[in-house]
Amino acid sequence: MTIVKTVLGFDFGLSRIGIAAGQMITKTASAIAVMPAKQGSPDWNQIAKLIKEWQPQALIVGIPLNMDGTEQNITHTARKFANELHTRFKLPIYEADERLTTREARLQLSEQHDLKLFHHRKVDSLAACLILETWMNQQ
């Protein structure tokens, strides 16, 4: 049985995918990248480079749901992305509820008085951190 120490988290979006790295021992995450995507499809070579660099034991994908827990149009596409990650990299994939993470990321940036609040790279990468930290704390 492999002990999970390092995980990568993904804030899936059709035009951008935020990525964070997390450590299970400390249950903390750090933003590492935001990748452009075309209809939810990223540059797989770039993801392969991050996986090689970080050597995660698992990948966590934020799954967008409506507030009542029902699926929305993008939910299927996010799951397709998660399945493609598994097919390409043969790592365990875990889904994480990502409801309100982008809103929380914007709120945190606002509280920090970040003048570039709406810079999507910061919002998406922070949302990936929040998804990852929530998932790690539930383990």
Coordinates of C-alpha atoms in Angstrom, one line a residue:
M1 CA 0.0 0.0 0.0
T2 CA 1.4 3.4 -1.0
I3 CA 1.4 6.1 1.6
V4 CA 0.0 9.3 0.2
K5 CA 2.3 12.2 1.1
T6 CA 2.0 14.6 -1.9
V7 CA -1.1 15.3 -3.9
L8 CA -1.9 17.6 -6.8
G9 CA -5.3 19.4 -6.8
F10 CA -7.1 20.8 -9.9
D11 CA -9.7 23.6 -10.0
F12 CA -11.2 22.5 -13.4
G13 CA -12.6 25.1 -15.8
L14 CA -13.3 25.2 -19.5
S15 CA -10.8 28.1 -20.1
R16 CA -8.4 27.7 -17.2
I17 CA -7.3 25.0 -14.8
G18 CA -5.8 26.0 -11.4
I19 CA -3.3 23.6 -9.9
A20 CA -2.0 23.3 -6.4
A21 CA 0.3 20.9 -4.6
G22 CA -0.5 19.6 -1.2
Q23 CA 1.3 17.8 1.6
M24 CA -0.7 15.3 3.6
I25 CA 1.5 15.5 6.7
T26 CA 0.8 19.2 7.2
K27 CA -2.5 19.3 5.2
T28 CA -1.4 22.5 3.5
A29 CA -1.5 23.4 -0.2
S30 CA 0.4 25.8 -2.4
A31 CA -0.6 27.3 -5.7
I32 CA 1.7 26.0 -8.5
A33 CA 0.1 26.9 -11.8
V34 CA -2.8 28.0 -13.8
M35 CA -3.0 26.4 -17.3
P36 CA -5.1 27.6 -20.2
A37 CA -7.6 25.1 -21.5
K38 CA -9.6 24.8 -24.6
Q39 CA -13.1 23.5 -23.8
G40 CA -11.6 22.0 -20.7
S41 CA -8.7 20.3 -22.5
P42 CA -5.3 21.5 -21.1
D43 CA -1.8 21.1 -22.5
W44 CA -1.2 17.5 -21.3
N45 CA 2.5 17.9 -21.7
Q46 CA 2.6 20.7 -19.2
I47 CA 0.6 18.6 -16.7
A48 CA 3.0 15.7 -17.3
K49 CA 5.9 18.0 -16.4
L50 CA 4.2 19.0 -13.2
I51 CA 3.5 15.4 -12.3
K52 CA 7.1 14.5 -13.0
E53 CA 8.3 17.4 -10.9
W54 CA 6.0 16.9 -7.9
Q55 CA 5.8 13.1 -7.9
P56 CA 2.3 13.0 -6.4
Q57 CA 0.7 9.8 -5.1
A58 CA -2.8 11.0 -6.0
L59 CA -4.7 13.6 -7.9
I60 CA -7.7 15.5 -6.6
V61 CA -10.1 17.1 -9.0
G62 CA -12.7 19.7 -8.0
I63 CA -16.1 18.7 -9.2
P64 CA -18.5 21.6 -9.8
L65 CA -22.0 21.0 -8.4
N66 CA -25.0 23.2 -7.9
M67 CA -25.7 24.4 -4.4
D68 CA -28.2 21.7 -3.8
G69 CA -25.7 19.0 -4.8
T70 CA -27.1 18.3 -8.2
E71 CA -24.9 18.2 -11.3
Q72 CA -24.6 21.1 -13.7
N73 CA -23.5 21.1 -17.4
I74 CA -19.8 21.4 -16.5
T75 CA -19.9 18.5 -14.0
H76 CA -19.6 15.8 -16.8
T77 CA -16.7 17.7 -18.4
A78 CA -14.8 17.8 -15.1
R79 CA -15.3 14.1 -14.6
K80 CA -14.1 13.5 -18.1
F81 CA -11.0 15.5 -17.3
A82 CA -10.5 13.4 -14.1
N83 CA -10.8 10.2 -16.1
E84 CA -8.3 11.4 -18.7
L85 CA -5.9 12.2 -15.8
H86 CA -6.2 8.7 -14.6
T87 CA -5.8 7.2 -18.1
R88 CA -2.7 9.2 -18.9
F89 CA -0.9 9.1 -15.5
K90 CA -2.1 5.9 -13.8
L91 CA -2.5 7.7 -10.5
P92 CA -5.5 7.4 -8.1
I93 CA -8.0 10.1 -8.7
Y94 CA -10.3 11.5 -6.1
E95 CA -13.2 13.9 -6.6
A96 CA -13.7 16.9 -4.3
D97 CA -16.8 19.1 -4.0
E98 CA -15.7 22.5 -5.2
R99 CA -18.8 24.5 -4.4
L100 CA -18.0 28.1 -3.4
T101 CA -14.2 27.7 -3.7
T102 CA -13.9 30.4 -6.4
R103 CA -16.1 32.7 -4.3
E104 CA -14.0 32.0 -1.2
A105 CA -10.8 32.6 -3.2
R106 CA -12.1 36.0 -4.3
L107 CA -13.1 36.8 -0.7
Q108 CA -9.6 35.9 0.7
L109 CA -7.9 38.0 -2.0
S110 CA -10.2 40.9 -1.2
E111 CA -9.4 40.6 2.5
Q112 CA -5.7 40.7 1.7
H113 CA -6.4 43.9 -0.2
D114 CA -4.9 42.3 -3.3
L115 CA -5.1 45.0 -6.0
K116 CA -5.1 42.4 -8.7
L117 CA -8.2 40.7 -7.2
F118 CA -9.7 39.7 -10.5
H119 CA -6.5 38.4 -12.0
H120 CA -7.9 34.9 -12.9
R121 CA -4.5 33.2 -12.3
K122 CA -4.6 34.1 -8.6
V123 CA -8.3 33.2 -8.2
D124 CA -8.0 29.8 -10.0
S125 CA -4.8 28.8 -8.2
L126 CA -6.1 29.8 -4.8
A127 CA -9.3 27.9 -5.5
A128 CA -7.2 24.8 -6.3
C129 CA -5.5 25.3 -2.9
L130 CA -8.9 25.5 -1.1
I131 CA -10.2 22.4 -2.9
L132 CA -7.1 20.5 -2.0
E133 CA -7.0 21.6 1.7
T134 CA -10.6 20.8 2.2
W135 CA -10.1 17.3 0.7
M136 CA -7.0 16.7 2.8
N137 CA -8.7 17.7 6.0
Q138 CA -11.5 15.2 5.3
Q139 CA -9.1 12.3 5.1

